Short mmCIF file of C-alpha atoms in Angstrom, two decimals:
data_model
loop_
_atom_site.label_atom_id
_atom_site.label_comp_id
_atom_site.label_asym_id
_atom_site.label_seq_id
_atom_site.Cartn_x
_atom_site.Cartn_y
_atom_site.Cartn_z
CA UNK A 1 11.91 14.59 13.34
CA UNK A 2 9.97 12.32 14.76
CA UNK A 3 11.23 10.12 18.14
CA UNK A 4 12.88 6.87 17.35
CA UNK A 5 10.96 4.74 19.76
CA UNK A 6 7.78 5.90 18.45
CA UNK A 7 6.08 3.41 15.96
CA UNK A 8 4.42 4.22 12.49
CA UNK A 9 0.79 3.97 12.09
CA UNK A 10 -0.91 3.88 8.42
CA UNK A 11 -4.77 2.73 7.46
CA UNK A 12 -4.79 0.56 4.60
CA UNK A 13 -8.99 1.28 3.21
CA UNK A 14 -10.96 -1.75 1.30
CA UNK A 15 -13.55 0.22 0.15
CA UNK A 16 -16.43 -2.15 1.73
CA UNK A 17 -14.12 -3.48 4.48
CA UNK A 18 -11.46 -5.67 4.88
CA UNK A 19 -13.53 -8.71 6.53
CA UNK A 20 -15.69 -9.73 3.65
CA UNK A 21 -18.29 -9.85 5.74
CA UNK A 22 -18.13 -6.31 6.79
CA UNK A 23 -20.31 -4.96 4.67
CA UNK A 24 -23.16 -6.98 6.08
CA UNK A 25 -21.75 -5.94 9.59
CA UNK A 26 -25.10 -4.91 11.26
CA UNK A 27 -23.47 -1.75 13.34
CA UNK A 28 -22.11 -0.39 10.17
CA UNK A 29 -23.84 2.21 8.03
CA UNK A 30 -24.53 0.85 4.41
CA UNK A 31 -21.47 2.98 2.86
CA UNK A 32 -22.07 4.39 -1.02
CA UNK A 33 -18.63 3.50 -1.94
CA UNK A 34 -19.11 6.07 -4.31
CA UNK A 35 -20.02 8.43 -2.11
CA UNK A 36 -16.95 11.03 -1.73
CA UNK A 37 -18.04 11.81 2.16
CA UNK A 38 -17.84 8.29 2.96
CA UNK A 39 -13.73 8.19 2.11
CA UNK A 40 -13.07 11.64 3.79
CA UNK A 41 -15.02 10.58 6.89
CA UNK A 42 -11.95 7.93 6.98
CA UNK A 43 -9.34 10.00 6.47
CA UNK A 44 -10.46 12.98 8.92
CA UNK A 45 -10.88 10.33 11.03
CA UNK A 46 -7.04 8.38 10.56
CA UNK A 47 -5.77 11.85 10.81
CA UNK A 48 -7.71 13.11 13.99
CA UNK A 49 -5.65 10.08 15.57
CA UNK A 50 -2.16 11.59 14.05
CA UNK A 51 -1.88 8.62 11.88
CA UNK A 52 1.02 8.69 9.10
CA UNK A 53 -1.28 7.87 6.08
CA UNK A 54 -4.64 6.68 4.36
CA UNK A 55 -3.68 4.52 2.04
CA UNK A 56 -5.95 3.23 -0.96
CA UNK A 57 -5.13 -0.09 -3.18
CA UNK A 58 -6.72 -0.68 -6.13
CA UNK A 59 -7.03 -2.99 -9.11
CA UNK A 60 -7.65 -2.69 -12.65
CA UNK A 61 -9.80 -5.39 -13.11
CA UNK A 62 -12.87 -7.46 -12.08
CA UNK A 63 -12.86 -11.12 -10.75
CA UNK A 64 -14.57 -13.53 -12.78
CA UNK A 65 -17.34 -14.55 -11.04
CA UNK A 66 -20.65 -15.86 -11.17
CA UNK A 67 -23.62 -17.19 -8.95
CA UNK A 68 -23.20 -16.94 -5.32
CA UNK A 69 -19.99 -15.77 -6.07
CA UNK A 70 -21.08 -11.93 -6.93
CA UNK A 71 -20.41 -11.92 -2.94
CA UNK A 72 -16.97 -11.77 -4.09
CA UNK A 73 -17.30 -8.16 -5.89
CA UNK A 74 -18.12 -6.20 -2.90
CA UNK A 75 -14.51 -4.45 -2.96
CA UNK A 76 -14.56 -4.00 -6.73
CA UNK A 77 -18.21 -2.26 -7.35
CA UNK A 78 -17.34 0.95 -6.77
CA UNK A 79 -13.51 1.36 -6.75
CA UNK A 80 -13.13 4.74 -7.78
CA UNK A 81 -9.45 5.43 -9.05
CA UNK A 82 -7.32 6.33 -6.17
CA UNK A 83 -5.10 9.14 -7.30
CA UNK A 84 -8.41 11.05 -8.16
CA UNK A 85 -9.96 10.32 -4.70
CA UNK A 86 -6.88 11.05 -2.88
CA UNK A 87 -6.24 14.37 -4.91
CA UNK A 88 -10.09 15.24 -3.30
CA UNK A 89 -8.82 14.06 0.04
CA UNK A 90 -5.97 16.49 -0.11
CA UNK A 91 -8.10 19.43 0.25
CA UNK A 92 -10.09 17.74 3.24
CA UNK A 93 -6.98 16.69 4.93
CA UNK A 94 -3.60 19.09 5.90
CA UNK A 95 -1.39 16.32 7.43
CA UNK A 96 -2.45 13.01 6.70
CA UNK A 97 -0.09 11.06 4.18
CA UNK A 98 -2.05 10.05 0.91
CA UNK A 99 -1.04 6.63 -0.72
CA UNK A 100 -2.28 5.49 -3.88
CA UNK A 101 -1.83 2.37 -5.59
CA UNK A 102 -0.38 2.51 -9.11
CA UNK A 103 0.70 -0.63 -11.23
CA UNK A 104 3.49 -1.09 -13.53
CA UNK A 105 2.63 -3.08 -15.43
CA UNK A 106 -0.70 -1.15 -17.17
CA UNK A 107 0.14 1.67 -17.00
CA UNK A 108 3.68 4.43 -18.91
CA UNK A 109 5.92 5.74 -16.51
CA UNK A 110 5.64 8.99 -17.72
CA UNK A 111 1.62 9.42 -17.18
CA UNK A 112 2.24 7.61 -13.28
CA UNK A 113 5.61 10.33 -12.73
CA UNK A 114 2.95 13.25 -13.93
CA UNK A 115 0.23 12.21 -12.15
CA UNK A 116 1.98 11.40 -8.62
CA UNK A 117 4.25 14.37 -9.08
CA UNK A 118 0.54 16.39 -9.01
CA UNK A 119 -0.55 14.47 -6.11
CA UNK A 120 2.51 15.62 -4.36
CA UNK A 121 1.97 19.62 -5.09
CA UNK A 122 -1.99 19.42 -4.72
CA UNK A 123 -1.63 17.85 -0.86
CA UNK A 124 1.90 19.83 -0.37
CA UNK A 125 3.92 17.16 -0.21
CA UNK A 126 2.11 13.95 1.37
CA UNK A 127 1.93 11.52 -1.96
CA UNK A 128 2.94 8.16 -1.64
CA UNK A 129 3.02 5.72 -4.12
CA UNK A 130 2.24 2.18 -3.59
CA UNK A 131 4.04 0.19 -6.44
CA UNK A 132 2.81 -3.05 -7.81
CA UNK A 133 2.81 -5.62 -10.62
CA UNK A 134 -0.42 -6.89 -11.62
CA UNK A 135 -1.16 -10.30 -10.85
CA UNK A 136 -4.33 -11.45 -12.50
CA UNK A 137 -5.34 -12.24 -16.15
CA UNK A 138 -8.50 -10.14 -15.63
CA UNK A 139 -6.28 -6.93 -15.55
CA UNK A 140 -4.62 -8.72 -18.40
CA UNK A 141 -7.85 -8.61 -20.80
CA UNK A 142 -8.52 -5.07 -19.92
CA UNK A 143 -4.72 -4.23 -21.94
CA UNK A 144 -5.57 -5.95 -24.79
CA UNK A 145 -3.68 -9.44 -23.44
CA UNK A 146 -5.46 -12.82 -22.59
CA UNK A 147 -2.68 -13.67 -20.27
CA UNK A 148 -1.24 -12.13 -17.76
CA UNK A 149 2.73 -11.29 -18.04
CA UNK A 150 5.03 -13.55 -16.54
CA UNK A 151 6.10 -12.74 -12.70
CA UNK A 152 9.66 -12.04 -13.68
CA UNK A 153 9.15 -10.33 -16.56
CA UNK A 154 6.80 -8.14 -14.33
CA UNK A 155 9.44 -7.42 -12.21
CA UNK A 156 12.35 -6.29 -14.73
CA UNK A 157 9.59 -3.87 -15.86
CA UNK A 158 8.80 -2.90 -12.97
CA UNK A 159 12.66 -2.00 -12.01
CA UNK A 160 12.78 0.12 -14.93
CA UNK A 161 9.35 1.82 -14.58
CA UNK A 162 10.40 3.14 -10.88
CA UNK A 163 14.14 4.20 -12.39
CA UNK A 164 12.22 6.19 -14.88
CA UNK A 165 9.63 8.06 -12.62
CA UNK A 166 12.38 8.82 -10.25
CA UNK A 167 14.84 10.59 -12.95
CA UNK A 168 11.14 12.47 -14.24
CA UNK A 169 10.54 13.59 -10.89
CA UNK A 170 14.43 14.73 -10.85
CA UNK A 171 14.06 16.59 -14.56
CA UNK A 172 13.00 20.33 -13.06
CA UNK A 173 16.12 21.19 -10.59
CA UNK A 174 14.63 22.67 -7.10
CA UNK A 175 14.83 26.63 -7.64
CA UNK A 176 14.20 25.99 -11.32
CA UNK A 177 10.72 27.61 -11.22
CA UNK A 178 11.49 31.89 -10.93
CA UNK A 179 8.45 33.82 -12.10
CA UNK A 180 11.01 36.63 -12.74
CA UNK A 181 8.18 39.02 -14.52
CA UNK A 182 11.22 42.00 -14.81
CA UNK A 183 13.14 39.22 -16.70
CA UNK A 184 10.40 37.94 -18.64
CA UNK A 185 11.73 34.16 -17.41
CA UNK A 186 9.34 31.95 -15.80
CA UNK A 187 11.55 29.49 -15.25
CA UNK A 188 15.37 28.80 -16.01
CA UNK A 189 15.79 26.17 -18.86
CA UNK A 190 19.43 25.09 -17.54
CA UNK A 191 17.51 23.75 -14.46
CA UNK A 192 15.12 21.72 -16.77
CA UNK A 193 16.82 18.09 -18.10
CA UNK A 194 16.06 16.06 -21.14
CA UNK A 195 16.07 12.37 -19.35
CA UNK A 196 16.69 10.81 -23.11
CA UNK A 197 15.80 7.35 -21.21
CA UNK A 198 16.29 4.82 -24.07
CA UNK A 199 16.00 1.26 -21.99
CA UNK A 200 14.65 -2.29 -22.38
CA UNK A 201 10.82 -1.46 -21.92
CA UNK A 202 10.64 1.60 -21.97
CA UNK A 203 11.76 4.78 -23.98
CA UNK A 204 11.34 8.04 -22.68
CA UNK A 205 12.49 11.98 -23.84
CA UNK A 206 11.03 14.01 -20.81
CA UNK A 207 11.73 16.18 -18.88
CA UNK A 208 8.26 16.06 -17.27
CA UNK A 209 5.85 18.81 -17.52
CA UNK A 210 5.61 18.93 -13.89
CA UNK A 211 7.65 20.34 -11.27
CA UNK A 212 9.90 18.79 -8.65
CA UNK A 213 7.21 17.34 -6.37
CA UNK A 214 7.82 19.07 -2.99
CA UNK A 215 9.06 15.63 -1.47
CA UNK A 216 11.87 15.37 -4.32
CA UNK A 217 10.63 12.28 -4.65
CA UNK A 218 6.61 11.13 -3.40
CA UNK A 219 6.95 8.53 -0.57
CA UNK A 220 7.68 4.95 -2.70
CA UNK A 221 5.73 2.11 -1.10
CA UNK A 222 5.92 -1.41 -2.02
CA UNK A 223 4.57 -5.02 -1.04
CA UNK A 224 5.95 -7.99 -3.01
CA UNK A 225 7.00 -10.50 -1.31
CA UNK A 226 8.52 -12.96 -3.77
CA UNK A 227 12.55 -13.00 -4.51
CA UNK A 228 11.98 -10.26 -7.63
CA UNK A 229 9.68 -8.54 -5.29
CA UNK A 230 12.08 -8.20 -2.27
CA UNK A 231 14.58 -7.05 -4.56
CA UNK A 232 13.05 -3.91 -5.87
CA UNK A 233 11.32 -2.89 -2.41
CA UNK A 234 15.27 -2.92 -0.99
CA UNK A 235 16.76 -1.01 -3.63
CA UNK A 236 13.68 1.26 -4.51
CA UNK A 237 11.03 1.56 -1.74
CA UNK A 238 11.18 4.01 1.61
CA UNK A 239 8.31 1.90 3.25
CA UNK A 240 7.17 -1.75 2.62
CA UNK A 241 3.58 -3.17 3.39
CA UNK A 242 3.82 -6.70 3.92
CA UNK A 243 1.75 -9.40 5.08
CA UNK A 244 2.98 -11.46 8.05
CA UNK A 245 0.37 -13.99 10.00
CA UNK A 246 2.83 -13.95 13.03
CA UNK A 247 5.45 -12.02 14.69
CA UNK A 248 7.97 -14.60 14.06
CA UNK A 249 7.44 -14.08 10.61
CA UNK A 250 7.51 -10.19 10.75
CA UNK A 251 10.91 -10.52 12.00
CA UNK A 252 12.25 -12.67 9.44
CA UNK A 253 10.94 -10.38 6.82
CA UNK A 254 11.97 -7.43 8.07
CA UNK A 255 15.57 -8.61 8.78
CA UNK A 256 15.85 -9.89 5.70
CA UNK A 257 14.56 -6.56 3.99
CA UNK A 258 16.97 -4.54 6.22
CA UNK A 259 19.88 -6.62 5.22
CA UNK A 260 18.87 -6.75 1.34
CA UNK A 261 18.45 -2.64 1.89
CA UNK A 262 22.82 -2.46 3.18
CA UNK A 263 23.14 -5.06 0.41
CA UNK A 264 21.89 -1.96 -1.81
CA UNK A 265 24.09 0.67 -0.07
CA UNK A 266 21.37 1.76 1.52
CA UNK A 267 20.76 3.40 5.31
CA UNK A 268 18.39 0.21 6.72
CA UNK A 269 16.63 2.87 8.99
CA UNK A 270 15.23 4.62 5.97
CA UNK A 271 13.42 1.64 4.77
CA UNK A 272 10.22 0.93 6.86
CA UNK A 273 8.34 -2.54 7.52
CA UNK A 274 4.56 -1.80 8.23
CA UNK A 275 3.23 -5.13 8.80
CA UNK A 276 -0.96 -4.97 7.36
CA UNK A 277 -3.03 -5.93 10.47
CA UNK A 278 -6.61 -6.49 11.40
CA UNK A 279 -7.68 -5.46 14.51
CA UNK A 280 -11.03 -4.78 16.44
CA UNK A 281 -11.78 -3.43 19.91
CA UNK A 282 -14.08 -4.87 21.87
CA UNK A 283 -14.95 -3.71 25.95
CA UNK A 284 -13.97 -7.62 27.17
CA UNK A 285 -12.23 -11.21 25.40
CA UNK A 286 -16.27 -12.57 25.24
CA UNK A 287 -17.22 -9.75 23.51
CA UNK A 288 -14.47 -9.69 21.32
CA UNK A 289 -15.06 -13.94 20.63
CA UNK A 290 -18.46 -13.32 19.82
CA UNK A 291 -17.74 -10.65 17.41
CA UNK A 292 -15.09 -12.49 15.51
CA UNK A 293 -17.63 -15.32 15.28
CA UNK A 294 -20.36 -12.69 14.39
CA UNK A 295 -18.31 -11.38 11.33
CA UNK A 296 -17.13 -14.82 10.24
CA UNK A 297 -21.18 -15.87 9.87
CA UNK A 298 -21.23 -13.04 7.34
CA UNK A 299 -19.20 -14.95 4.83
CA UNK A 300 -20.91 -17.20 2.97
CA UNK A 301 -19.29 -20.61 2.02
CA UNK A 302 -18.95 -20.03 -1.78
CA UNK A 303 -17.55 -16.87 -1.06
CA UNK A 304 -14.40 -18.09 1.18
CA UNK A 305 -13.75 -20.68 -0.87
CA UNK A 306 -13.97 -18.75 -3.84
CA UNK A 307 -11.50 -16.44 -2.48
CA UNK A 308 -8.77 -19.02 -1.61
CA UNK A 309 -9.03 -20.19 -5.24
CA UNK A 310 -8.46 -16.11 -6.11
CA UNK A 311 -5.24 -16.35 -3.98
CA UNK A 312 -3.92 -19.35 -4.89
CA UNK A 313 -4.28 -19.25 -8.55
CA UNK A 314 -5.68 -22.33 -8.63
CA UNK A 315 -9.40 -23.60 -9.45
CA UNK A 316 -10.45 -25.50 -5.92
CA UNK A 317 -14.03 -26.32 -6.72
CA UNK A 318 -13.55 -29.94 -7.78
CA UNK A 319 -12.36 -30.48 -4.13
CA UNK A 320 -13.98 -31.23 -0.83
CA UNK A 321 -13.91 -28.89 2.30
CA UNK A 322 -13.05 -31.44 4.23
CA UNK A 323 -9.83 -32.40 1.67
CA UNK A 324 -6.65 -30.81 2.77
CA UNK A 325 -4.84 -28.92 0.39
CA UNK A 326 -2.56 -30.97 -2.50
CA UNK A 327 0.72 -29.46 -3.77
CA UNK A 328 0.04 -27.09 -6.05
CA UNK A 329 1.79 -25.51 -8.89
CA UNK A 330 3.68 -22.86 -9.04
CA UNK A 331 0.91 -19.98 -10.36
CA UNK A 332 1.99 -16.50 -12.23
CA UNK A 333 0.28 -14.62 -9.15
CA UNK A 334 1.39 -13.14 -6.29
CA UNK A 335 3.96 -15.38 -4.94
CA UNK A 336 4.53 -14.47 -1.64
CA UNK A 337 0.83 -14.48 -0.42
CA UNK A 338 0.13 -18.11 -1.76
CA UNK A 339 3.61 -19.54 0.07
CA UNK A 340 2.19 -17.65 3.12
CA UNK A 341 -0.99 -19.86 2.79
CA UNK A 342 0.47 -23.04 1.95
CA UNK A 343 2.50 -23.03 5.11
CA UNK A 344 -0.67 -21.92 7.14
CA UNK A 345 -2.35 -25.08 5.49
CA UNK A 346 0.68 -27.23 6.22
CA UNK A 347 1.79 -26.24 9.36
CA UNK A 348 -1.72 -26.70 11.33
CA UNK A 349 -3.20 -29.29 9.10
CA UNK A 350 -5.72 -27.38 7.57
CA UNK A 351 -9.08 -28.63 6.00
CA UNK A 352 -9.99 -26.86 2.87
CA UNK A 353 -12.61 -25.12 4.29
CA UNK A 354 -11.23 -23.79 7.23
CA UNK A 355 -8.47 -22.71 5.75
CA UNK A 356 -10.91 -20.68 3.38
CA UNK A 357 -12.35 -19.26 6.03
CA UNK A 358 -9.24 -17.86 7.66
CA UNK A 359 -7.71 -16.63 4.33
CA UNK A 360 -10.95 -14.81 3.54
CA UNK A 361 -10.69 -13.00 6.64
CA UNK A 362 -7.34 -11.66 6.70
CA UNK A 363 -5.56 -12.80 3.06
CA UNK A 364 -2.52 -14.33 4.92
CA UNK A 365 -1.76 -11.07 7.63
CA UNK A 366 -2.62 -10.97 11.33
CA UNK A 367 -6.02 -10.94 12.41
CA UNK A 368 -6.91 -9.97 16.20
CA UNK A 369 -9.98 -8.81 18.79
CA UNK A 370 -9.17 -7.72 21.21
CA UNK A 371 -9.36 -5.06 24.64
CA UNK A 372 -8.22 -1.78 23.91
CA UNK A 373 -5.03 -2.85 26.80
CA UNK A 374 -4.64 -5.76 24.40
CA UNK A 375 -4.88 -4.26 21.00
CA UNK A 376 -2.25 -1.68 22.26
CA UNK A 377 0.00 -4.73 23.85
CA UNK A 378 0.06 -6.11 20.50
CA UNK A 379 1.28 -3.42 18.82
CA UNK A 380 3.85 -2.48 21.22
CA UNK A 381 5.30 -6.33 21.34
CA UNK A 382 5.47 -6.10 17.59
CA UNK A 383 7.48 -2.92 17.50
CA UNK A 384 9.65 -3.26 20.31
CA UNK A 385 10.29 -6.94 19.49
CA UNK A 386 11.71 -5.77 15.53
CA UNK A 387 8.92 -6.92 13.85
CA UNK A 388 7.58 -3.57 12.55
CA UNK A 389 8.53 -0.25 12.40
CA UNK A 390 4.87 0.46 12.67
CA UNK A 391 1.56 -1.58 11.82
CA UNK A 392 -1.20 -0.53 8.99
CA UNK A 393 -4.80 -1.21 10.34
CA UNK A 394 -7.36 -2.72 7.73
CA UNK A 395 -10.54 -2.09 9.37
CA UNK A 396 -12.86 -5.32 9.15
CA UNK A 397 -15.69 -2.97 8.57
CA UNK A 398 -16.73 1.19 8.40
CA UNK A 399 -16.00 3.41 9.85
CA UNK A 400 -16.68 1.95 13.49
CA UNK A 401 -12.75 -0.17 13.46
CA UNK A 402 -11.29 2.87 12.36
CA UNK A 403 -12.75 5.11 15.13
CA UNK A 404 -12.22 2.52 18.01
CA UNK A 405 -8.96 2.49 17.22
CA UNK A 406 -8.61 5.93 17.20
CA UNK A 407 -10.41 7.06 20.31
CA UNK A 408 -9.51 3.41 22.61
CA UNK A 409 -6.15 2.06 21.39
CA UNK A 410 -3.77 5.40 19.77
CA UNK A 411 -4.51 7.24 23.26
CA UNK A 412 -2.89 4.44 25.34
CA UNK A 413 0.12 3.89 22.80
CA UNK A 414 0.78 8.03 23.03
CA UNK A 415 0.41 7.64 27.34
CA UNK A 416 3.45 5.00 26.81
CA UNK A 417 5.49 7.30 24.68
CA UNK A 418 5.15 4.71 21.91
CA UNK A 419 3.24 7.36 19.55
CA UNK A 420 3.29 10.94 18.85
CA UNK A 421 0.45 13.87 20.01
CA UNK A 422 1.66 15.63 17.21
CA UNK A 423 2.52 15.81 13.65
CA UNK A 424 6.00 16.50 13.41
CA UNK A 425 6.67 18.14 10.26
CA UNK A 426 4.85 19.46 6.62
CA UNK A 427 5.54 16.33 4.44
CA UNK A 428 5.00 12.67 4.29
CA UNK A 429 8.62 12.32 4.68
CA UNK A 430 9.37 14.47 7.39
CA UNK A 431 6.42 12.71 9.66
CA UNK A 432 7.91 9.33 8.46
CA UNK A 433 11.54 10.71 9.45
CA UNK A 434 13.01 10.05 6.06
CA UNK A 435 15.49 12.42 4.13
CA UNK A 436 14.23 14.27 0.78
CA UNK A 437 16.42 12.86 -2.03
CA UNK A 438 19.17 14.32 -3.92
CA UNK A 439 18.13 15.38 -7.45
CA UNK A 440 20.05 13.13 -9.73
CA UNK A 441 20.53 15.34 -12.54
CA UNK A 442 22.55 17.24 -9.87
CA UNK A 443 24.58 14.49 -8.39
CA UNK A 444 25.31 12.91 -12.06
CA UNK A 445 25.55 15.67 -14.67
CA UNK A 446 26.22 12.84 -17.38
CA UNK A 447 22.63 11.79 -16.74
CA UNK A 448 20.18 12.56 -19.37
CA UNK A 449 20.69 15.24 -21.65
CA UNK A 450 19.81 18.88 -22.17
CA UNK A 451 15.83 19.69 -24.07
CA UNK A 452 16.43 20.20 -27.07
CA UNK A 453 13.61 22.54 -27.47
CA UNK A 454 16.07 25.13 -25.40
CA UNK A 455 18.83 24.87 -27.77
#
């Protein structure tokens, strides 16, 4: 088990950086983002530095865009689909978790249950999945919809959909496999369960045609921030990404998360805040100045303020940079990142286009350069001060963030006993110190019903 006063640490990948202008980042090879090498170079890397888990996001659409704008598409040419590339990482890899992103609202819980449940057995038990609703109408048009579905209505689905891959993952009993050759039984059918799931989105026979994932249950992840959003990370997720632009606001969320968690009847130490962070090392505060400026130069104009249309929902273009930002209406997007913005823009009286600038840099997390002393200070305030249970780097560019932070920063956070030497156990779970669940055909024999095929 790992030590209680040690800290999590995850890498959350952009495929071409998180700082938009990363790509462009002259000390940074010119990655082939579909180049396989290029994504296990990461994740060797994350786990050479003991790190928890690589974790991949994705999207199933493009971003409508057009003249200087194609800027914007850097992290969307060449998104491969993450369960495949994290499948490939699991034979590169033996400890590293592996989190993909999956949405629920494109996709049937049944194909997302099979194909994490294979994730889980191909990289023996280090799958996560990273649920989300989808929050843009070009995802929309891709599944045969002009408009995207409402955010509540997202949600409710979304509820559901995890209920259901959770009682698929639950369908084959542990043990239920036996490869009894004598007996001519492969496996024993009163171990397998008909889930019979008959609900309000979804109907669903099972049982899957997958085993019990070694985990019980992959590693749930989740990141909405909105009221609906909160509510199903409590009752559903065992570790929450978040974005918080201070430690004052890391707290808040993750005391409100903890207390929503015992709302659920659940154990608030199994549910982990990893805050999404941005950090650089640098060998002194000039150098670390001038490469923060350095980067920002990068982005052109049309770009940033392109973006901060992207995240607030709302077409900017007819405004000045020099206007500040008018109330706005409430958008179907993602909720909790625009209200993070707003209140940047409000609270230091931010021009349009500086306050593009800032949210195309670090989408409304925390953004720092610093020392490797500082870089580690910051992380250890965070934790010790309850705003994390750990931090997820987003390296600005690749793979140079990644690998200062591995070789400068992790080796003075493990000298103060604030992060392991060692992976502690086999699985995702048992590095992140979390207990393998109960199978719920077990706990509730009332749930589901028996396959019919075996009667």
């Amino acid at each position: 088990m790992p030590a209680a006063n040690q800290m999590i640490l995850a890498t959350f990948i952009h495929n071409s950086g998180a700082h938009p202008g990363g790509w462009r980042w002259p000390g940074a090879p010119a990655a082939d983002q579909h180049d396989f090498a290029h994504f296990a170079h990461l994740a060797q890397t994350a786990e050479r530095g003991k790190m928890h888990c690589y974790f991949s996001g994705d999207s199933q659409g493009f971003p409508h865009i057009s003249g200087k704008d194609a800027f914007a598409a850097t992290d969307y040419a060449g998104k491969l689909e993450p369960t495949t590339l994290l499948a490939a990482l699991a034979v590169v890899t033996k400890h590293i978790g592996l989190i993909a992103t999956a949405s629920t609202t494109y996709n049937e819980p049944y194909a997302i249950a099979r194909r994490f449940a294979s994730l889980d057995h191909i990289s023996k038990g280090r799958a996560g999945w990273n649920v989300v609703t989808s929050a843009s109408d070009g995802e929309a048009r891709n599944f045969g919809r002009d408009l995207n579905m409402d955010h509540d209505a997202r949600y409710a689905r979304a509820e559901e959909f995890v209920d259901v891959c959770k009682n698929l993952w639950d369908s084959w009993e542990d043990g239920a496999i036996l490869r009894d050759r004598e007996a001519a039984r492969y496996f024993d059918p009163a171990k397998v369960h008909e889930l019979d799931h008959r609900g309000e989105h979804f109907t669903v026979a099972g049982p899957l045609n997958v085993a019990r994932p070694p985990q019980g249950h992959p590693i749930i992840v989740q990141a909405g921030g909105s009221g609906p959003g909160r509510a199903l990370a409590a009752r559903t997720a065992d570790m929450i990404f978040t974005a918080a632009n201070s430690l004052e606001v890391a707290k808040e969320f993750r005391d409100d998360m903890r207390a929503r968690a015992a709302a659920f009847g659940r154990n608030p130490d199994h549910v982990k805040i990893i805050p999404s962070v941005q950090l650089m090392v640098r060998a002194s505060e000039a150098e670390a100045r001038r490469a923060d400026q350095e980067l920002l130069d990068l982005v052109p104009e049309a770009l940033a303020l392109r973006t901060l249309s992207l995240q607030l929902g709302v077409d900017l273009s007819h405004l000045s940079v020099n206007d500040r930002l008018p109330d706005l209406p409430e958008t179907n997007g993602g909720k909790w990142v625009q209200q993070s913005i707003m209140r940047m823009a409000r609270a230091e009286d931010l021009p349009i286009g500086l306050l593009a600038r800032r949210v195309v840099v670090s989408r409304a997390s925390f953004s720092y350069t610093g020392t490797p002393e500082q870089v580690a200070d910051l992380c250890e305030s965070w934790f010790r001060a309850g705003g994390a249970d750990g931090l997820s780097l987003s390296p600005n560019y690749q793979p140079g963030v990644l690998e200062d932070f591995v070789d400068q920063v992790i080796p003075i956070l493990q000298k103060r006993g604030l992060f392991r030497n060692e992976y502690e156990g086999d699985t995702l779970r048992e590095n992140l110190g979390l207990p393998r669940p109960e199978n719920a055909f077990v706990t509730n024999p009332a749930l589901g019903c028996e396959p019919r095929m075996w009667a």
